[in-house]
XYZ file of C-alpha atoms in Angstrom:
692
model
C 18.400 9.717 -16.847
C 14.894 8.181 -16.857
C 11.850 8.602 -19.079
C 8.456 9.053 -17.429
C 4.901 9.775 -18.503
C 3.528 13.256 -17.873
C 0.512 15.192 -19.103
C 0.196 18.547 -20.814
C -2.494 21.206 -20.327
C -5.022 18.981 -22.085
C -4.063 15.945 -19.976
C -2.617 14.219 -23.024
C 0.288 11.910 -22.315
C 3.818 12.953 -23.233
C 7.211 11.413 -22.595
C 9.901 13.506 -20.925
C 13.318 12.832 -19.477
C 13.778 13.226 -15.750
C 16.609 12.721 -13.289
C 14.699 10.227 -11.164
C 12.616 7.091 -11.552
C 8.853 7.220 -11.269
C 7.162 5.756 -8.202
C 5.611 3.207 -10.570
C 9.046 2.018 -11.742
C 10.257 1.787 -8.164
C 7.257 -0.302 -7.086
C 7.715 -2.622 -10.083
C 11.338 -3.229 -9.088
C 10.249 -4.094 -5.551
C 7.680 -6.602 -6.781
C 10.089 -8.081 -9.328
C 12.441 -8.911 -6.458
C 9.602 -10.835 -4.816
C 8.336 -12.626 -7.924
C 11.763 -14.060 -8.664
C 11.358 -16.166 -5.507
C 7.728 -17.317 -5.548
C 7.570 -20.007 -8.227
C 5.576 -23.068 -7.097
C 4.873 -21.466 -3.730
C 1.812 -20.678 -1.664
C 1.958 -16.973 -0.846
C 0.553 -15.530 2.381
C 0.087 -11.727 2.473
C -1.233 -9.349 5.096
C -3.875 -6.794 4.149
C -1.424 -3.893 3.866
C 0.738 -5.730 1.347
C -2.327 -6.923 -0.544
C -3.455 -3.308 -0.953
C 0.022 -2.232 -2.032
C 0.056 -5.028 -4.612
C -3.456 -4.006 -5.719
C -2.247 -0.490 -6.617
C 0.983 -1.769 -8.194
C -0.575 -3.762 -11.018
C -2.474 -6.377 -9.056
C -2.346 -10.111 -8.674
C -0.948 -10.521 -12.188
C 2.523 -9.994 -10.681
C 2.251 -13.214 -8.696
C 0.187 -15.307 -11.114
C 2.649 -14.687 -13.949
C 5.408 -15.903 -11.616
C 3.715 -19.346 -11.297
C 2.422 -18.968 -7.766
C 0.338 -21.963 -6.667
C -2.057 -20.057 -4.417
C -2.432 -16.708 -2.629
C -3.924 -16.595 0.861
C -4.498 -14.222 3.735
C -1.822 -13.941 6.404
C -3.962 -15.378 9.174
C -3.715 -18.001 11.919
C -6.749 -19.665 10.342
C -4.811 -20.443 7.153
C -2.429 -23.332 6.413
C -1.131 -25.330 3.442
C -1.854 -28.958 2.589
C 0.679 -31.762 2.790
C 1.546 -31.583 -0.917
C 2.761 -27.966 -0.699
C 6.412 -27.700 0.283
C 7.209 -24.027 -0.364
C 5.685 -21.119 1.543
C 6.283 -17.404 0.960
C 5.189 -14.750 3.459
C 4.937 -11.050 2.584
C 4.272 -8.899 5.644
C 4.373 -5.192 6.497
C 5.435 -5.521 10.125
C 8.366 -6.628 12.240
C 8.609 -10.378 12.806
C 7.652 -10.038 16.454
C 4.576 -10.182 18.685
C 1.370 -11.022 16.779
C 3.166 -11.341 13.434
C 5.476 -13.974 14.910
C 2.508 -15.834 16.400
C 0.676 -15.942 13.062
C 3.816 -17.163 11.298
C 4.167 -19.918 13.888
C 0.508 -20.946 13.519
C 0.622 -21.183 9.707
C 4.005 -22.906 9.502
C 3.275 -25.359 12.329
C 0.049 -26.498 10.638
C 1.614 -26.807 7.175
C 4.247 -29.122 5.729
C 6.736 -26.687 4.258
C 10.362 -27.572 3.601
C 11.276 -24.182 2.150
C 10.098 -20.902 3.701
C 10.787 -17.376 2.463
C 9.729 -14.356 4.500
C 9.699 -10.834 3.069
C 9.216 -8.038 5.590
C 8.989 -4.349 4.758
C 10.297 -3.469 8.225
C 13.991 -2.693 8.417
C 16.155 -4.984 10.605
C 17.021 -1.875 12.637
C 13.384 -1.704 13.769
C 13.067 -5.327 14.850
C 14.340 -4.454 18.303
C 13.607 -1.660 20.750
C 17.240 -0.541 20.776
C 17.237 0.201 17.053
C 20.795 -1.106 16.793
C 20.207 -4.627 15.514
C 22.612 -6.031 12.999
C 20.605 -7.200 9.965
C 22.411 -10.510 9.726
C 22.027 -11.279 13.414
C 18.362 -10.386 13.835
C 17.260 -12.371 10.782
C 19.528 -15.322 11.561
C 17.929 -15.617 14.991
C 14.482 -15.550 13.420
C 15.488 -18.133 10.807
C 16.544 -20.492 13.609
C 13.156 -20.049 15.234
C 11.308 -20.795 11.959
C 13.369 -23.964 11.467
C 12.199 -25.101 14.882
C 8.576 -24.511 13.808
C 9.255 -26.542 10.638
C 10.510 -29.383 12.807
C 13.645 -30.026 10.773
C 16.817 -27.939 11.064
C 17.935 -29.164 7.607
C 15.099 -27.372 5.825
C 15.643 -23.933 4.228
C 14.510 -20.580 5.585
C 15.301 -17.156 4.075
C 14.264 -13.818 5.588
C 14.669 -10.651 3.549
C 13.933 -6.988 4.158
C 12.372 -5.441 1.061
C 11.372 -1.791 1.543
C 8.044 -1.726 -0.312
C 6.494 1.590 0.580
C 4.622 3.529 -2.100
C 2.193 2.887 -4.957
C 1.361 5.243 -7.800
C -2.231 6.401 -8.313
C -1.333 8.297 -11.469
C 1.937 9.848 -12.678
C 3.188 12.275 -10.052
C 0.747 11.146 -7.345
C 1.276 8.267 -4.912
C -0.029 6.710 -1.697
C 1.459 4.515 1.053
C -1.224 1.898 1.894
C 0.758 0.356 4.754
C 0.378 3.635 6.667
C -3.226 4.433 5.746
C -4.197 4.560 9.447
C -1.463 7.033 10.383
C -3.229 10.293 11.280
C -1.958 13.368 13.136
C -2.536 13.477 16.874
C -4.621 16.425 18.097
C -4.699 18.723 21.131
C -7.408 16.655 22.821
C -5.084 13.614 22.660
C -2.543 15.286 24.961
C -4.148 14.187 28.247
C -4.356 10.577 27.107
C -0.740 10.571 25.867
C 0.547 12.102 29.109
C -1.476 9.711 31.267
C -0.186 6.661 29.369
C 3.373 7.952 29.422
C 3.395 8.599 33.153
C 1.627 5.317 33.921
C 4.032 3.223 31.851
C 7.092 4.986 33.293
C 5.707 5.218 36.845
C 6.217 8.984 36.850
C 4.401 11.461 39.057
C 5.650 15.049 39.031
C 7.553 15.726 35.825
C 7.796 18.521 33.291
C 4.414 20.133 32.711
C 2.881 18.971 29.425
C -0.217 20.938 28.513
C -0.118 21.646 24.782
C 0.324 19.518 21.697
C 3.588 21.338 21.059
C 4.915 19.973 24.395
C 4.532 16.358 23.229
C 7.875 14.863 22.277
C 8.567 11.553 20.576
C 9.472 9.901 23.885
C 6.006 10.675 25.278
C 4.208 8.631 22.613
C 3.112 5.004 23.216
C 5.606 2.430 21.974
C 3.278 1.282 19.187
C 2.964 4.800 17.750
C 6.695 5.398 18.143
C 7.359 2.228 16.179
C 4.869 3.205 13.473
C 6.504 6.608 13.021
C 9.946 4.979 12.847
C 8.673 2.508 10.247
C 7.165 5.375 8.276
C 10.447 7.319 8.391
C 12.242 4.146 7.277
C 9.830 3.849 4.328
C 10.436 7.449 3.323
C 14.175 6.749 3.436
C 13.724 3.697 1.194
C 11.768 5.731 -1.360
C 14.337 8.532 -1.325
C 17.090 5.956 -1.726
C 15.378 4.565 -4.821
C 15.006 8.110 -6.151
C 18.769 8.492 -5.508
C 18.443 11.803 -3.657
C 19.504 13.393 -0.394
C 16.750 15.438 1.120
C 16.163 18.646 2.989
C 13.194 17.859 5.233
C 10.522 20.439 6.005
C 7.410 20.070 8.139
C 4.132 21.863 8.850
C 2.282 20.439 11.835
C 3.286 18.524 14.936
C 3.031 14.977 13.581
C 5.037 16.011 10.528
C 7.643 17.490 12.862
C 7.946 14.178 14.729
C 8.314 12.234 11.456
C 10.848 14.732 10.071
C 12.935 14.395 13.239
C 12.961 10.593 13.027
C 13.902 10.651 9.350
C 16.692 13.107 10.112
C 18.296 10.854 12.766
C 17.586 7.467 11.095
C 21.079 5.928 10.647
C 20.627 4.584 7.074
C 19.191 7.958 5.998
C 22.175 9.800 7.472
C 24.541 7.464 5.633
C 22.632 7.956 2.364
C 22.761 11.739 2.630
C 26.564 11.585 2.886
C 26.987 9.545 -0.290
C 24.299 10.877 -2.673
C 24.701 14.054 -4.729
C 21.222 14.630 -6.201
C 19.053 16.845 -4.001
C 15.358 16.867 -3.147
C 13.058 18.763 -0.810
C 10.565 16.777 1.235
C 7.705 18.787 2.754
C 5.558 16.905 5.291
C 2.132 18.379 6.130
C -0.491 17.370 8.719
C -3.979 16.704 7.367
C -5.518 18.275 10.465
C -4.202 21.710 9.462
C -6.794 21.778 6.680
C -9.788 19.568 7.339
C -12.124 21.725 5.243
C -10.512 20.592 1.977
C -11.028 16.949 2.982
C -14.695 17.180 4.034
C -16.028 19.550 1.361
C -18.470 18.627 -1.396
C -17.096 21.449 -3.566
C -14.675 19.166 -5.392
C -12.897 19.881 -8.658
C -12.040 16.300 -9.618
C -14.227 13.416 -10.691
C -12.088 11.038 -8.620
C -13.116 12.887 -5.456
C -16.769 12.558 -6.405
C -16.245 8.817 -6.829
C -14.474 8.608 -3.475
C -17.439 10.325 -1.795
C -20.165 8.462 -3.697
C -19.155 4.871 -4.432
C -18.802 2.376 -1.598
C -15.380 1.451 -0.255
C -13.765 -1.618 -1.778
C -13.838 -4.234 1.009
C -10.512 -4.558 2.793
C -9.060 -1.420 1.201
C -8.535 2.136 2.423
C -8.179 4.052 -0.850
C -10.161 2.232 -3.542
C -13.819 2.087 -4.465
C -16.178 -0.703 -5.567
C -17.230 -0.688 -9.212
C -20.133 -2.931 -10.241
C -19.121 -4.898 -13.364
C -22.248 -7.036 -13.676
C -23.260 -5.545 -17.012
C -20.110 -7.040 -18.578
C -20.911 -10.635 -17.673
C -23.556 -13.162 -18.749
C -23.077 -14.988 -15.444
C -24.491 -12.324 -13.112
C -27.937 -10.782 -13.248
C -28.947 -7.435 -11.829
C -30.814 -9.192 -9.001
C -27.661 -10.848 -7.637
C -25.050 -9.169 -5.424
C -21.670 -8.282 -6.871
C -19.472 -11.372 -6.653
C -16.235 -9.891 -7.935
C -16.306 -6.089 -7.838
C -14.212 -3.917 -10.067
C -12.110 -1.035 -8.780
C -10.171 2.055 -9.826
C -6.661 0.616 -9.437
C -4.638 -0.523 -12.481
C -5.095 -4.127 -13.536
C -1.935 -4.551 -15.609
C 1.654 -4.423 -14.399
C 3.400 -3.993 -17.748
C 2.878 -0.267 -18.289
C 2.573 2.813 -16.120
C -1.140 3.465 -15.468
C -2.620 6.654 -16.904
C -6.356 5.904 -16.826
C -6.973 8.021 -13.708
C -5.247 11.169 -15.012
C -8.463 12.790 -16.374
C -10.315 11.882 -13.159
C -7.688 13.744 -11.145
C -6.546 16.560 -13.430
C -9.687 17.674 -15.281
C -12.850 19.350 -14.090
C -15.707 16.935 -13.570
C -17.626 17.651 -16.791
C -14.437 17.593 -18.845
C -13.395 14.303 -17.231
C -16.761 12.718 -18.038
C -16.435 13.846 -21.658
C -12.885 12.467 -21.769
C -13.914 9.067 -20.351
C -16.786 8.804 -22.840
C -14.568 9.833 -25.775
C -11.947 7.188 -24.956
C -14.664 4.567 -24.488
C -16.264 5.370 -27.858
C -12.884 5.412 -29.622
C -12.007 2.023 -28.116
C -15.356 0.477 -29.085
C -14.959 1.846 -32.601
C -11.408 0.524 -32.895
C -12.660 -2.924 -31.843
C -15.402 -2.664 -34.517
C -18.281 -2.926 -32.046
C -21.773 -1.759 -33.216
C -21.819 1.785 -31.781
C -24.984 3.804 -31.349
C -24.062 7.476 -31.050
C -27.583 8.767 -30.508
C -27.887 11.568 -27.976
C -27.324 15.268 -27.633
C -23.913 16.422 -28.887
C -21.720 17.733 -26.100
C -23.788 16.071 -23.392
C -22.898 12.709 -21.859
C -25.332 10.724 -19.715
C -24.778 7.733 -17.457
C -27.080 5.675 -19.677
C -25.035 6.594 -22.738
C -21.807 5.391 -21.108
C -23.414 2.150 -19.894
C -24.886 1.514 -23.336
C -21.419 1.670 -24.879
C -19.894 -0.480 -22.105
C -22.475 -3.243 -22.660
C -21.116 -3.674 -26.201
C -18.206 -5.451 -24.487
C -20.504 -7.834 -22.577
C -19.290 -11.423 -22.709
C -16.314 -10.536 -24.920
C -13.794 -11.494 -22.265
C -10.639 -11.074 -24.340
C -11.663 -7.467 -25.058
C -12.700 -6.923 -21.448
C -9.290 -8.056 -20.245
C -7.547 -5.891 -22.824
C -9.458 -2.718 -21.878
C -10.383 -3.450 -18.260
C -8.938 -0.243 -16.809
C -10.992 1.890 -19.208
C -14.159 -0.176 -18.703
C -13.893 0.023 -14.921
C -13.299 3.783 -15.071
C -16.287 4.181 -17.410
C -18.623 2.203 -15.179
C -17.390 4.054 -12.089
C -18.236 7.294 -13.914
C -21.747 6.206 -14.875
C -22.508 4.778 -11.416
C -21.272 7.991 -9.823
C -23.408 10.140 -12.175
C -26.658 8.329 -11.434
C -26.119 7.871 -7.705
C -29.269 8.850 -5.758
C -27.322 11.176 -3.432
C -26.986 13.893 -6.109
C -29.731 16.028 -4.508
C -28.060 15.835 -1.097
C -24.695 16.807 -2.591
C -26.201 19.917 -4.206
C -27.721 20.912 -0.872
C -24.386 20.415 0.883
C -22.542 22.580 -1.660
C -25.117 25.360 -1.308
C -24.876 25.254 2.499
C -21.068 25.259 2.460
C -21.046 28.361 0.265
C -23.521 30.059 2.599
C -21.327 29.252 5.612
C -18.211 30.539 3.850
C -19.800 33.847 2.952
C -21.303 34.296 6.415
C -17.973 33.698 8.174
C -16.135 35.907 5.677
C -18.628 38.811 6.030
C -18.630 38.661 9.857
C -21.755 40.833 9.846
C -23.053 41.105 13.416
C -26.511 42.108 12.189
C -26.885 38.891 10.130
C -27.378 35.336 11.470
C -24.100 33.628 12.382
C -22.844 30.441 10.710
C -23.781 28.497 13.842
C -27.302 29.920 13.779
C -27.634 28.968 10.103
C -26.719 25.352 10.889
C -29.092 25.267 13.889
C -31.969 26.438 11.697
C -31.043 23.931 8.973
C -30.899 21.143 11.537
C -34.421 21.931 12.771
C -35.696 21.799 9.196
C -33.989 18.492 8.431
C -35.161 16.862 11.677
C -38.748 17.395 10.581
C -38.279 15.798 7.149
C -39.165 12.209 6.396
C -36.270 9.785 6.108
C -37.805 8.718 2.794
C -37.110 12.165 1.326
C -34.168 11.651 -1.046
C -33.013 15.248 -0.627
C -33.127 15.169 3.178
C -29.799 15.577 4.931
C -28.588 12.983 7.418
C -26.759 13.177 10.734
C -23.581 12.335 8.838
C -24.181 15.282 6.507
C -24.766 17.616 9.437
C -21.586 16.462 11.208
C -19.727 17.088 7.946
C -21.108 20.636 7.700
C -20.296 21.374 11.350
C -16.741 20.081 10.845
C -16.373 22.169 7.698
C -17.552 25.277 9.543
C -15.124 24.813 12.435
C -12.234 24.175 10.049
C -12.616 27.478 8.201
C -13.132 29.595 11.331
C -10.012 31.457 12.396
C -11.141 32.079 15.955
C -14.166 31.659 18.175
C -16.316 34.603 17.110
C -19.476 32.562 17.493
C -21.873 33.157 20.368
C -21.406 30.465 23.046
C -25.168 30.180 23.508
C -25.596 29.510 19.794
C -22.873 26.851 19.888
C -24.575 25.241 22.879
C -27.910 25.275 21.046
C -26.330 23.665 17.975
C -24.800 20.922 20.125
C -28.095 20.316 21.970
C -30.038 20.067 18.711
C -27.495 17.596 17.369
C -27.923 15.449 20.496
C -31.697 15.691 20.172
C -31.528 14.531 16.549
C -29.357 11.531 17.499
C -31.869 10.502 20.176
C -34.723 10.953 17.693
C -32.957 8.656 15.189
C -31.630 6.223 17.822
C -33.093 3.170 16.058
C -31.705 4.124 12.632
C -28.262 5.569 13.258
C -25.624 5.420 10.534
C -22.476 3.348 11.140
C -20.489 6.571 11.599
C -22.746 8.035 14.302
C -23.230 4.638 15.954
C -19.459 4.279 16.320
C -19.305 7.731 17.892
C -22.070 7.245 20.476
C -21.833 3.462 20.971
C -24.429 0.699 20.874
C -26.415 1.864 23.919
C -28.100 5.165 23.080
C -29.164 7.121 26.153
C -29.263 10.865 26.693
C -26.378 10.876 29.193
C -24.140 8.685 26.993
C -24.878 10.668 23.843
C -24.290 13.965 25.673
C -20.879 12.783 26.906
C -19.827 11.514 23.490
C -20.926 14.651 21.674
C -18.982 16.714 24.224
C -15.920 14.777 23.046
C -16.857 15.501 19.430
C -17.036 19.217 20.194
C -13.617 19.072 21.825
C -12.217 17.656 18.585
C -14.014 20.411 16.665
C -12.343 22.968 18.911
C -8.992 21.312 18.099
C -9.741 21.745 14.397
C -10.681 25.400 14.864
C -7.504 26.298 16.781
C -4.937 24.047 15.076
C -3.564 26.861 12.865
C -3.484 29.531 15.601
C 0.311 29.560 15.832
C 0.830 29.812 12.058
C 1.480 33.144 10.357
C 1.089 32.907 6.576
C -1.173 29.858 6.680
C -3.398 30.756 9.608
C -6.502 31.021 7.417
C -7.700 28.929 4.475
C -10.695 31.240 3.900
C -10.377 33.834 1.157
C -13.020 36.476 1.999
C -13.349 37.612 -1.615
C -14.512 41.120 -2.492
C -17.443 42.981 -4.006
C -17.025 41.086 -7.285
C -15.821 37.702 -5.984
C -17.566 35.455 -3.446
C -15.697 33.950 -0.504
C -13.850 30.693 -1.147
C -11.631 28.192 0.616
C -8.063 27.782 -0.628
C -6.544 24.478 0.345
C -3.485 24.691 2.596
C -1.526 22.731 -0.011
C -2.316 25.347 -2.619
C -1.265 28.149 -0.257
C 1.997 26.325 0.479
C 2.904 25.701 -3.154
C 2.050 29.311 -4.081
C 4.515 30.548 -1.445
C 7.183 28.082 -2.604
C 6.969 29.084 -6.299
C 6.655 32.814 -5.556
C 9.596 34.404 -7.453
C 9.959 36.978 -4.634
C 10.987 34.087 -2.352
C 9.213 35.329 0.782
C 10.140 34.028 4.218
C 8.371 30.797 5.163
C 8.061 31.007 8.953
C 5.380 28.282 9.081
C 7.571 25.706 7.323
C 10.072 24.204 9.742
C 13.343 23.059 8.205
C 15.044 20.057 9.787
C 18.804 20.527 9.411
C 20.541 17.711 7.564
C 23.906 18.237 9.252
C 26.660 20.713 10.080
C 26.937 21.882 6.471
C 23.290 22.934 6.442
C 23.705 24.518 9.874
C 26.434 26.725 8.445
C 24.273 27.520 5.455
C 21.283 28.637 7.491
C 23.025 30.097 10.550
C 26.229 31.714 9.280
C 25.598 33.409 5.965
C 29.189 34.617 5.574
C 30.340 30.988 5.094
C 27.877 30.449 2.245
C 26.467 32.706 -0.422
C 23.032 31.092 -0.058
C 20.721 31.769 2.877
C 18.334 29.523 4.699
C 17.292 26.483 2.599
C 13.898 26.709 0.856
C 11.729 23.856 -0.463
C 12.092 25.188 -4.024
C 15.886 25.075 -4.025
C 16.145 21.435 -5.128
C 15.371 19.919 -8.558
C 12.726 17.680 -6.955
C 9.991 18.723 -4.513
C 7.985 16.029 -2.713
C 4.828 17.209 -0.951
C 3.490 14.582 1.440
C 0.292 14.819 3.500
C 0.068 12.667 6.629
C -3.574 11.642 7.033
C -5.003 11.627 3.522
C -5.043 13.601 0.278
C -7.848 14.529 -2.130
C -7.579 14.556 -5.910
C -8.837 18.148 -5.950
C -5.823 19.208 -3.893
C -3.539 17.486 -6.394
C -5.280 19.307 -9.246
C -4.890 22.657 -7.491
C -1.176 22.027 -6.940
C -0.685 21.031 -10.569
C -2.595 24.117 -11.749
C -0.249 26.356 -9.739
C 2.824 24.488 -11.004
C 1.686 24.597 -14.636
C 1.143 28.360 -14.380
C 4.362 29.187 -12.492
C 6.561 26.736 -14.412
C 9.219 26.453 -11.673
C 12.602 24.854 -12.239
C 11.788 21.801 -10.116
C 9.625 18.710 -10.538
C 6.848 17.932 -8.065
C 5.745 14.601 -6.589
C 2.602 14.574 -4.435
C 1.938 11.798 -1.948
C -0.071 10.826 1.087
C -0.824 7.957 3.401
C -4.125 7.392 1.560
C -6.695 8.810 -0.829
C -9.018 10.780 1.406
C -12.804 10.772 1.383
C -15.262 12.675 3.532
C -16.192 9.558 5.490
C -12.589 8.454 6.063
C -11.609 11.913 7.325
C -14.557 12.097 9.732
C -13.771 8.601 11.010
C -10.118 9.517 11.589
C -11.080 12.649 13.523
C -14.030 11.453 15.607
C -13.750 7.657 15.863
C -10.199 6.352 15.443
C -7.888 6.199 18.433
C -4.937 7.717 16.596
C -2.736 7.348 19.674
C -3.146 3.565 20.071
C -4.335 2.468 16.622
C -1.220 0.381 16.050
C -1.304 -1.673 19.240
C -1.286 -5.352 18.295
């Protein structure tokens, strides 16, 4: 039995007993294993492990363990002659580029003792997947000793399955797999071409649809990434001490579920563990609208879409802390930015709970209240002038500046101060006018698609007209929409359409106007659009690239066509209620907690063995029918490709109202933002992203 932190209806923290550890406790155990070995060492970490550490309490883990220095895992790094102990923490197999970097660092250093921690299982260090852990690491240890130049030195290689980091209680991310994103229908030709080229195949089984793509067809790098991801899920489930029923919605989730089902250590675990859990894997591409909308419930989402990305990170944001220091002035750039992640590793972080679980105005009030209470408790000279019940950015900053230069207090309350400054910087961001315009346009598109009134302008026509208006505005107009905004609106529109009811001529006109706008702005393109069209902007190049964009949009529009219950995320409303978008995650959890226990034809169940086959296929052997995600005491919902805080809030709202008999954990590969989702859809090569 374990005790974890949870929140009640008012987001106040309570302690309850649960049958499993929290993700925070699990991550702390992983890092404790590392810190026991790093005393007096120089530590080299790759970017994935640095981000995982960042969300697990930060660098304090290593500094408190008497680490000498922490450096990037790079061929350009090395240790001086006086440093004899080197520790490497990497998120990949010790092969290929990783092996080369290890060789470069070790060969140019003077280590006598080397420890290597890899999050990749020994089973995945070879293509056969049958490596003995002792053998594969012993062979690598011999190789490292050769790089050290003395076979009498000491080398230790250990697999430590670091996988997840907690954002707030009940919500987690997996930074190592932040680039993992579902493949789409327009990727099929590329996958088939690469598969046939690498295997020298000509006429084989016809592969035309995404559903026809099997694991064997994927490039080796993507196969390996999916296997590593399945291995990480197994490690997390092992720490939770559960055996899982695996469910999937979407093709990428199906591939992951299959690999987890056949992964040898997972099969062994399921035979020996009694506690049960349901793991539901969901593709982000099945609901893009919820990831690119400006109609967000949570303050954390607003921060994700407003504040700049923290350099080198996928899920965190930059918070300017200059007002806390006497060293920096407002005219200087930020030297050491703050962030949203926890800064202490001694207690489970709760500072982001209001940002996730409360409505935006309530969250702002909550942040300000905690800030004022903290300043009062520290006997700082508060000035509570202002309108009661109304909090401004200036009011929050005024209270934060009371801590300026008081570094012991800053360290003590850093999580709260960073959250407060992130709130104020988000509130006064100059893009507020644009955001309001985007929300208004989204609502107009929703209602137009829901009404399906042939006598009224179509959603496509509305966007074409809006585009003409925005093209004529000055770029100095703060409320003017950008090409990025228009791409976001177009993506949102395609994601909520059930089928192609739009006039082809209108779609062609919209595409042509978008191309025209890109050519008009060719000297001032945003990084997003520039990555789409390339450095050389000509009409023919832009036309070709935007054709590819529209193919991806068509993928988004048709991705749910084969679903039954979850085919539409658009609620048309009625005479009293306007149209709205319900996130796919909310629709899924509503079906799971429904006391009528309806059939779930869209949720594929991956059988865990012969016992489950009997259960689902031969009812007379078992009193229970086909397994359902709500049958187990623990339900884990995991989105491959990114998750928004608003989706988490919607899930929690449904759970709090239904009060089911199971606990819920919600996870994803990353915290999603509008920009990250658009990049994953239109820019990233999700088939070959992991090639080294």
